[in-house]
mmCIF file of C-alpha atoms in Angstrom:
data_model
loop_
_atom_site.group_PDB
_atom_site.id
_atom_site.type_symbol
_atom_site.label_atom_id
_atom_site.label_comp_id
_atom_site.label_asym_id
_atom_site.label_seq_id
_atom_site.Cartn_x
_atom_site.Cartn_y
_atom_site.Cartn_z
ATOM 1 C CA MET A 1 4.302 -2.259 -19.111
ATOM 2 C CA THR A 2 3.168 -0.322 -15.908
ATOM 3 C CA LYS A 3 -0.304 -1.300 -15.006
ATOM 4 C CA ILE A 4 -2.924 0.300 -12.518
ATOM 5 C CA GLY A 5 -4.473 -1.656 -9.999
ATOM 6 C CA VAL A 6 -5.983 -2.271 -6.704
ATOM 7 C CA GLN A 7 -4.698 -2.620 -3.074
ATOM 8 C CA ALA A 8 -7.035 -5.283 -1.684
ATOM 9 C CA MET A 9 -6.825 -4.168 1.884
ATOM 10 C CA MET A 10 -9.352 -1.815 1.416
ATOM 11 C CA LEU A 11 -11.438 -4.780 0.061
ATOM 12 C CA LYS A 12 -11.290 -7.069 2.931
ATOM 13 C CA ASP A 13 -14.927 -7.065 4.331
ATOM 14 C CA ASN A 14 -15.839 -7.470 0.795
ATOM 15 C CA PHE A 15 -13.660 -10.589 0.494
ATOM 16 C CA ALA A 16 -14.843 -11.909 3.772
ATOM 17 C CA ALA A 17 -18.731 -11.323 2.745
ATOM 18 C CA VAL A 18 -18.885 -12.523 -0.916
ATOM 19 C CA GLY A 19 -15.466 -14.381 -1.546
ATOM 20 C CA PRO A 20 -12.303 -13.328 -3.658
ATOM 21 C CA PHE A 21 -13.807 -14.223 -7.014
ATOM 22 C CA GLU A 22 -17.004 -12.259 -6.630
ATOM 23 C CA THR A 23 -15.122 -9.307 -5.398
ATOM 24 C CA LEU A 24 -12.517 -9.050 -7.854
ATOM 25 C CA ARG A 25 -15.412 -9.419 -10.475
ATOM 26 C CA GLN A 26 -16.997 -6.116 -9.199
ATOM 27 C CA VAL A 27 -13.388 -4.664 -9.214
ATOM 28 C CA SER A 28 -13.059 -5.888 -12.888
ATOM 29 C CA GLU A 29 -16.215 -4.361 -13.952
ATOM 30 C CA ILE A 30 -15.184 -0.938 -12.863
ATOM 31 C CA GLY A 31 -11.971 -1.430 -15.239
ATOM 32 C CA TYR A 32 -9.162 -2.827 -12.801
ATOM 33 C CA HIS A 33 -7.310 -5.837 -13.741
ATOM 34 C CA ALA A 34 -4.479 -6.148 -11.343
ATOM 35 C CA VAL A 35 -4.988 -6.756 -7.442
ATOM 36 C CA GLU A 36 -2.180 -6.691 -4.708
ATOM 37 C CA ILE A 37 -3.375 -8.815 -1.805
ATOM 38 C CA SER A 38 -3.340 -7.831 1.842
ATOM 39 C CA GLN A 39 -5.160 -8.848 5.112
ATOM 40 C CA ILE A 40 -6.708 -11.494 3.144
ATOM 41 C CA PRO A 41 -6.661 -15.114 4.564
ATOM 42 C CA MET A 42 -4.602 -17.019 2.249
ATOM 43 C CA THR A 43 -6.735 -20.238 3.105
ATOM 44 C CA ALA A 44 -6.883 -23.134 0.322
ATOM 45 C CA GLU A 45 -10.625 -21.828 -0.905
ATOM 46 C CA ASN A 46 -8.978 -18.271 -1.159
ATOM 47 C CA VAL A 47 -6.395 -18.943 -3.102
ATOM 48 C CA ALA A 48 -8.435 -21.310 -5.525
ATOM 49 C CA GLU A 49 -10.696 -18.180 -6.015
ATOM 50 C CA LEU A 50 -7.654 -16.047 -6.927
ATOM 51 C CA GLN A 51 -6.664 -18.640 -9.556
ATOM 52 C CA ARG A 52 -10.048 -18.482 -10.792
ATOM 53 C CA ALA A 53 -10.065 -14.861 -11.232
ATOM 54 C CA ARG A 54 -6.838 -14.902 -12.998
ATOM 55 C CA THR A 55 -8.121 -17.625 -15.435
ATOM 56 C CA GLU A 56 -11.676 -16.180 -15.978
ATOM 57 C CA LEU A 57 -10.996 -12.034 -15.262
ATOM 58 C CA GLY A 58 -7.629 -11.811 -16.444
ATOM 59 C CA MET A 59 -7.186 -10.478 -12.721
ATOM 60 C CA ASP A 60 -3.288 -10.069 -12.555
ATOM 61 C CA ILE A 61 -1.825 -11.078 -8.897
ATOM 62 C CA ALA A 62 0.604 -8.109 -8.541
ATOM 63 C CA ALA A 63 1.834 -9.063 -5.443
ATOM 64 C CA LEU A 64 1.021 -11.089 -2.301
ATOM 65 C CA SER A 65 1.563 -9.370 1.490
ATOM 66 C CA ALA A 66 3.379 -10.875 4.378
ATOM 67 C CA PRO A 67 5.124 -9.483 7.325
ATOM 68 C CA LEU A 68 9.038 -10.499 8.200
ATOM 69 C CA THR A 69 7.842 -12.178 11.460
ATOM 70 C CA GLY A 70 4.197 -12.460 13.097
ATOM 71 C CA MET A 71 2.833 -8.976 14.783
ATOM 72 C CA PRO A 72 0.715 -8.258 17.580
ATOM 73 C CA GLY A 73 -3.040 -7.748 16.906
ATOM 74 C CA MET A 74 -2.360 -9.015 13.172
ATOM 75 C CA PRO A 75 -2.984 -12.566 12.706
ATOM 76 C CA GLY A 76 -1.701 -14.437 9.676
ATOM 77 C CA GLU A 77 1.338 -16.129 7.965
ATOM 78 C CA SER A 78 4.963 -14.660 7.950
ATOM 79 C CA LEU A 79 7.934 -15.481 5.747
ATOM 80 C CA THR A 80 9.821 -16.549 9.024
ATOM 81 C CA SER A 81 7.336 -18.887 9.992
ATOM 82 C CA ASP A 82 5.494 -19.511 6.575
ATOM 83 C CA PHE A 83 8.308 -19.337 4.041
ATOM 84 C CA ASP A 84 7.407 -22.207 1.972
ATOM 85 C CA LYS A 85 3.802 -21.660 1.928
ATOM 86 C CA ILE A 86 3.917 -18.136 0.914
ATOM 87 C CA VAL A 87 6.504 -19.071 -1.889
ATOM 88 C CA ASP A 88 3.894 -21.782 -3.217
ATOM 89 C CA ASP A 89 0.930 -19.492 -3.043
ATOM 90 C CA ALA A 90 3.198 -16.555 -5.123
ATOM 91 C CA LYS A 91 4.128 -19.338 -7.798
ATOM 92 C CA ALA A 92 0.412 -20.646 -8.187
ATOM 93 C CA LEU A 93 -0.697 -17.296 -8.727
ATOM 94 C CA GLY A 94 1.959 -16.080 -11.229
ATOM 95 C CA SER A 95 3.305 -13.371 -8.679
ATOM 96 C CA THR A 96 6.852 -12.534 -8.327
ATOM 97 C CA MET A 97 6.467 -10.194 -5.587
ATOM 98 C CA VAL A 98 5.932 -10.259 -1.913
ATOM 99 C CA ARG A 99 5.452 -6.976 -0.004
ATOM 100 C CA MET A 100 6.174 -6.175 3.827
ATOM 101 C CA GLY A 101 3.200 -3.706 4.536
ATOM 102 C CA MET A 102 4.894 -1.999 7.405
ATOM 103 C CA LEU A 103 7.757 -1.710 9.998
ATOM 104 C CA PRO A 104 7.213 -4.251 12.936
ATOM 105 C CA PHE A 105 5.510 -2.278 16.022
ATOM 106 C CA ASP A 106 8.497 -3.460 18.203
ATOM 107 C CA ALA A 107 11.147 -2.112 15.769
ATOM 108 C CA MET A 108 9.973 1.228 15.855
ATOM 109 C CA ALA A 109 11.458 1.324 19.465
ATOM 110 C CA SER A 110 15.000 2.200 18.447
ATOM 111 C CA LEU A 111 17.494 2.545 15.790
ATOM 112 C CA ASP A 112 18.941 -1.102 16.763
ATOM 113 C CA LYS A 113 15.813 -2.953 16.147
ATOM 114 C CA VAL A 114 15.416 -1.184 12.860
ATOM 115 C CA LEU A 115 18.828 -2.553 11.989
ATOM 116 C CA GLU A 116 18.117 -5.608 12.630
ATOM 117 C CA PHE A 117 15.143 -5.760 11.147
ATOM 118 C CA ALA A 118 16.739 -4.348 7.875
ATOM 119 C CA ASP A 119 19.359 -7.185 8.225
ATOM 120 C CA ASN A 120 17.093 -9.965 8.414
ATOM 121 C CA SER A 121 15.142 -8.598 5.780
ATOM 122 C CA ASN A 122 18.055 -8.571 3.261
ATOM 123 C CA GLU A 123 18.703 -12.255 4.336
ATOM 124 C CA MET A 124 14.901 -12.992 3.537
ATOM 125 C CA ALA A 125 15.111 -11.313 0.173
ATOM 126 C CA ALA A 126 18.286 -13.310 -0.707
ATOM 127 C CA ARG A 127 16.171 -16.824 0.127
ATOM 128 C CA LEU A 128 13.111 -15.206 -1.808
ATOM 129 C CA ARG A 129 15.082 -14.295 -4.821
ATOM 130 C CA GLU A 130 16.580 -17.809 -5.226
ATOM 131 C CA GLN A 131 12.831 -18.802 -5.865
ATOM 132 C CA GLY A 132 12.510 -16.072 -8.535
ATOM 133 C CA ILE A 133 10.435 -13.621 -6.074
ATOM 134 C CA GLY A 134 11.372 -10.153 -5.120
ATOM 135 C CA LEU A 135 10.792 -8.927 -1.866
ATOM 136 C CA TYR A 136 9.551 -5.163 -1.225
ATOM 137 C CA TYR A 137 8.959 -2.793 1.645
ATOM 138 C CA HIS A 138 5.891 -0.375 1.880
ATOM 139 C CA ASN A 139 6.407 2.724 3.903
ATOM 140 C CA HIS A 140 4.180 4.744 6.132
ATOM 141 C CA HIS A 141 4.842 8.284 7.561
ATOM 142 C CA ILE A 142 6.932 6.826 10.439
ATOM 143 C CA GLU A 143 10.171 6.210 7.824
ATOM 144 C CA PHE A 144 10.559 9.856 7.794
ATOM 145 C CA ALA A 145 11.776 10.309 11.159
ATOM 146 C CA LYS A 146 15.543 11.141 11.485
ATOM 147 C CA TYR A 147 18.364 9.382 13.149
ATOM 148 C CA ASP A 148 21.671 11.350 13.029
ATOM 149 C CA GLY A 149 20.299 13.275 10.120
ATOM 150 C CA ARG A 150 18.925 10.628 8.108
ATOM 151 C CA TYR A 151 15.746 9.246 7.105
ATOM 152 C CA LEU A 152 14.655 5.920 8.528
ATOM 153 C CA LEU A 153 13.626 4.650 5.176
ATOM 154 C CA ASP A 154 17.184 5.584 3.777
ATOM 155 C CA ILE A 155 18.801 3.778 6.464
ATOM 156 C CA ILE A 156 16.570 0.523 5.586
ATOM 157 C CA ALA A 157 16.967 0.694 2.094
ATOM 158 C CA ASP A 158 20.791 1.090 2.481
ATOM 159 C CA ARG A 159 21.385 -1.637 5.301
ATOM 160 C CA ALA A 160 18.944 -4.291 2.878
ATOM 161 C CA PRO A 161 20.219 -3.625 -0.657
ATOM 162 C CA LEU A 162 18.443 -6.692 -1.804
ATOM 163 C CA MET A 163 15.136 -5.551 -0.811
ATOM 164 C CA GLY A 164 12.931 -3.194 -3.408
ATOM 165 C CA LEU A 165 10.404 -0.303 -2.272
ATOM 166 C CA GLU A 166 6.918 -0.018 -2.479
ATOM 167 C CA VAL A 167 6.370 3.971 -2.105
ATOM 168 C CA ASP A 168 2.824 5.165 -0.803
ATOM 169 C CA VAL A 169 2.368 8.874 -2.133
ATOM 170 C CA HIS A 170 -0.011 9.495 1.054
ATOM 171 C CA TRP A 171 2.438 8.737 3.738
ATOM 172 C CA VAL A 172 5.109 10.398 1.758
ATOM 173 C CA GLN A 173 3.562 13.496 1.921
ATOM 174 C CA ARG A 174 1.866 12.922 5.312
ATOM 175 C CA GLY A 175 5.860 12.522 6.412
ATOM 176 C CA GLY A 176 6.702 16.040 4.843
ATOM 177 C CA LEU A 177 8.295 14.816 1.718
ATOM 178 C CA ASP A 178 7.465 15.621 -1.859
ATOM 179 C CA PRO A 179 5.982 12.047 -3.602
ATOM 180 C CA VAL A 180 7.592 12.853 -6.833
ATOM 181 C CA LYS A 181 11.213 13.508 -5.752
ATOM 182 C CA THR A 182 10.977 10.702 -3.449
ATOM 183 C CA LEU A 183 10.209 8.454 -6.465
ATOM 184 C CA ALA A 184 13.041 9.885 -8.549
ATOM 185 C CA LYS A 185 15.357 9.517 -5.314
ATOM 186 C CA TYR A 186 14.594 5.736 -5.108
ATOM 187 C CA ASP A 187 14.531 5.195 -8.813
ATOM 188 C CA GLU A 188 14.753 1.563 -10.035
ATOM 189 C CA ARG A 189 14.447 0.347 -6.366
ATOM 190 C CA VAL A 190 10.380 0.925 -6.671
ATOM 191 C CA ALA A 191 8.544 -1.389 -8.575
ATOM 192 C CA MET A 192 5.265 -0.867 -6.731
ATOM 193 C CA VAL A 193 3.426 2.739 -6.132
ATOM 194 C CA HIS A 194 0.390 3.105 -3.791
ATOM 195 C CA LEU A 195 -2.070 5.739 -5.238
ATOM 196 C CA LYS A 196 -3.643 7.285 -2.552
ATOM 197 C CA ASP A 197 -4.940 11.036 -2.538
ATOM 198 C CA TYR A 198 -4.273 13.379 0.707
ATOM 199 C CA ARG A 199 -7.130 15.534 1.657
ATOM 200 C CA ILE A 200 -7.853 18.343 4.083
ATOM 201 C CA GLY A 201 -11.345 17.805 4.902
ATOM 202 C CA GLN A 202 -13.888 20.563 6.522
ATOM 203 C CA ILE A 203 -13.868 20.567 10.430
ATOM 204 C CA PRO A 204 -17.459 19.100 11.159
ATOM 205 C CA ALA A 205 -20.384 21.429 12.357
ATOM 206 C CA GLU A 206 -20.337 19.526 15.713
ATOM 207 C CA ALA A 207 -16.869 20.605 16.325
ATOM 208 C CA PHE A 208 -18.083 24.129 16.672
ATOM 209 C CA GLY A 209 -20.757 23.120 19.042
ATOM 210 C CA LEU A 210 -18.108 21.538 21.263
ATOM 211 C CA LEU A 211 -16.228 24.953 21.140
ATOM 212 C CA ALA A 212 -19.119 26.940 22.098
ATOM 213 C CA GLN A 213 -19.757 24.684 25.175
ATOM 214 C CA GLY A 214 -16.178 25.251 26.241
ATOM 215 C CA ASP A 215 -14.926 21.946 25.066
ATOM 216 C CA PHE A 216 -11.806 22.982 23.488
ATOM 217 C CA PRO A 217 -9.872 19.658 23.499
ATOM 218 C CA GLY A 218 -12.912 18.433 21.865
ATOM 219 C CA PHE A 219 -12.616 21.251 19.032
ATOM 220 C CA MET A 220 -9.143 20.540 18.822
ATOM 221 C CA SER A 221 -9.530 16.928 18.378
ATOM 222 C CA ALA A 222 -11.535 17.576 15.193
ATOM 223 C CA PHE A 223 -9.060 20.342 14.053
ATOM 224 C CA THR A 224 -6.539 18.016 14.033
ATOM 225 C CA GLY A 225 -8.677 15.031 12.352
ATOM 226 C CA VAL A 226 -9.236 17.069 9.007
ATOM 227 C CA VAL A 227 -6.394 15.249 7.428
ATOM 228 C CA GLN A 228 -7.807 12.331 5.134
ATOM 229 C CA PHE A 229 -7.471 9.716 2.872
ATOM 230 C CA ALA A 230 -8.899 10.257 -0.557
ATOM 231 C CA GLU A 231 -9.995 9.179 -3.856
ATOM 232 C CA VAL A 232 -7.368 9.388 -6.294
ATOM 233 C CA GLY A 233 -8.073 13.192 -7.844
ATOM 234 C CA GLU A 234 -10.009 13.949 -4.974
ATOM 235 C CA GLY A 235 -7.204 15.670 -2.717
ATOM 236 C CA ASN A 236 -4.231 17.481 -3.004
ATOM 237 C CA LEU A 237 -1.455 15.473 -4.797
ATOM 238 C CA ASP A 238 -0.467 16.024 -8.331
ATOM 239 C CA PHE A 239 -1.306 12.659 -9.741
ATOM 240 C CA THR A 240 -0.024 13.739 -13.088
ATOM 241 C CA ALA A 241 3.355 14.397 -11.723
ATOM 242 C CA ILE A 242 3.475 11.343 -9.777
ATOM 243 C CA ILE A 243 2.406 8.864 -12.548
ATOM 244 C CA GLU A 244 5.014 9.967 -15.072
ATOM 245 C CA GLN A 245 7.544 9.886 -12.647
ATOM 246 C CA SER A 246 6.479 6.419 -11.844
ATOM 247 C CA LEU A 247 6.592 5.386 -15.084
ATOM 248 C CA ALA A 248 9.917 7.022 -15.679
ATOM 249 C CA ILE A 249 11.339 4.961 -13.144
ATOM 250 C CA GLY A 250 9.978 1.671 -14.600
ATOM 251 C CA ALA A 251 7.409 1.143 -11.702
ATOM 252 C CA GLN A 252 5.343 -2.155 -12.434
ATOM 253 C CA TYR A 253 2.332 -1.226 -10.812
ATOM 254 C CA LEU A 254 0.385 1.525 -9.366
ATOM 255 C CA LEU A 255 -2.146 0.369 -6.987
ATOM 256 C CA VAL A 256 -5.066 2.437 -5.935
ATOM 257 C CA GLU A 257 -5.716 2.329 -2.244
ATOM 258 C CA GLN A 258 -7.794 4.443 0.370
ATOM 259 C CA ASP A 259 -7.564 3.437 4.043
ATOM 260 C CA GLU A 260 -10.784 5.289 4.923
ATOM 261 C CA GLN A 261 -13.757 5.810 2.877
ATOM 262 C CA TYR A 262 -15.498 8.335 5.342
ATOM 263 C CA GLY A 263 -19.279 6.553 4.738
ATOM 264 C CA ARG A 264 -18.603 5.580 1.078
ATOM 265 C CA THR A 265 -18.179 2.097 0.277
ATOM 266 C CA PRO A 266 -14.757 0.507 -1.180
ATOM 267 C CA LEU A 267 -16.444 -0.132 -4.547
ATOM 268 C CA GLU A 268 -17.610 3.418 -5.094
ATOM 269 C CA CYS A 269 -14.028 4.974 -3.807
ATOM 270 C CA LEU A 270 -12.736 2.719 -6.643
ATOM 271 C CA GLN A 271 -15.015 3.967 -9.269
ATOM 272 C CA THR A 272 -14.272 7.632 -8.289
ATOM 273 C CA SER A 273 -10.465 6.682 -8.505
ATOM 274 C CA TYR A 274 -10.786 5.182 -11.678
ATOM 275 C CA ASP A 275 -13.065 8.026 -13.211
ATOM 276 C CA ASN A 276 -10.319 10.432 -12.463
ATOM 277 C CA LEU A 277 -7.457 8.593 -13.628
ATOM 278 C CA VAL A 278 -9.202 7.938 -16.969
ATOM 279 C CA ALA A 279 -10.021 11.733 -17.073
ATOM 280 C CA LEU A 280 -6.368 12.554 -16.632
ATOM 281 C CA GLY A 281 -5.404 10.184 -19.762
ATOM 282 C CA TYR A 282 -4.138 7.073 -17.949
ATOM 283 C CA ALA A 283 -7.335 4.490 -19.438
ATOM 284 C CA HIS A 284 -4.274 2.519 -21.104
ATOM 285 C CA LEU A 285 -2.532 1.752 -17.910
ATOM 286 C CA PHE A 286 -5.792 -0.437 -16.977
#
């Protein structure tokens, strides 16, 4: 059965401040009972607290996160360097999915680099499959650049047929495509969906002060910065259509995420998303 949960990246400061168990206790009080782990150090202590959250809170660990190789500015384990550790953690936490959060920075330089990444990812997916674990790739907007008329995400998906997909509907929209049609296109390749709204905010009042002062570049920076992340149901995406399509293709987890909160706390944002999803009629998916 499809389950709505939380992407833990937005809670990384909470995890650091009070630990995984207390953070997930607060998340469970809102009503979420599944979490995708991302940007959380997988120390022995944190893994133990995640295990406790599974046992005492009924928190489902939907997936773990790891890049194919180490990435500059993003310390942590990688599938290439820490394969056995990641597999052991996944099995200890009852998770059968590992997801890669983005295209490696150096792979963005050329199509050849992308193809190399896809080939290596397919090999890694085969290794993980032997351990009963699926490998999944999460998109941003850059995957909707075109090479010889083809979207980069299509190239990656075709070149790495053993790797599944995690579709982030906000980044699909920001890439200029329809999230519902994109979910339908990739169909059974999609095991996880990121529920992340897309909002056009208001130009801040101070920007008009800059304009009056003749600071046109400053005003234009504010003008182009109105594209925002939003709580689910507080932006412009059609989440009824998105969720119904996700159910139709058999996605296992729908994970609420909001990269920036604009002065609110992550837990406040998660509460708003939860309330809106319940109001849309999806309480049975929590």
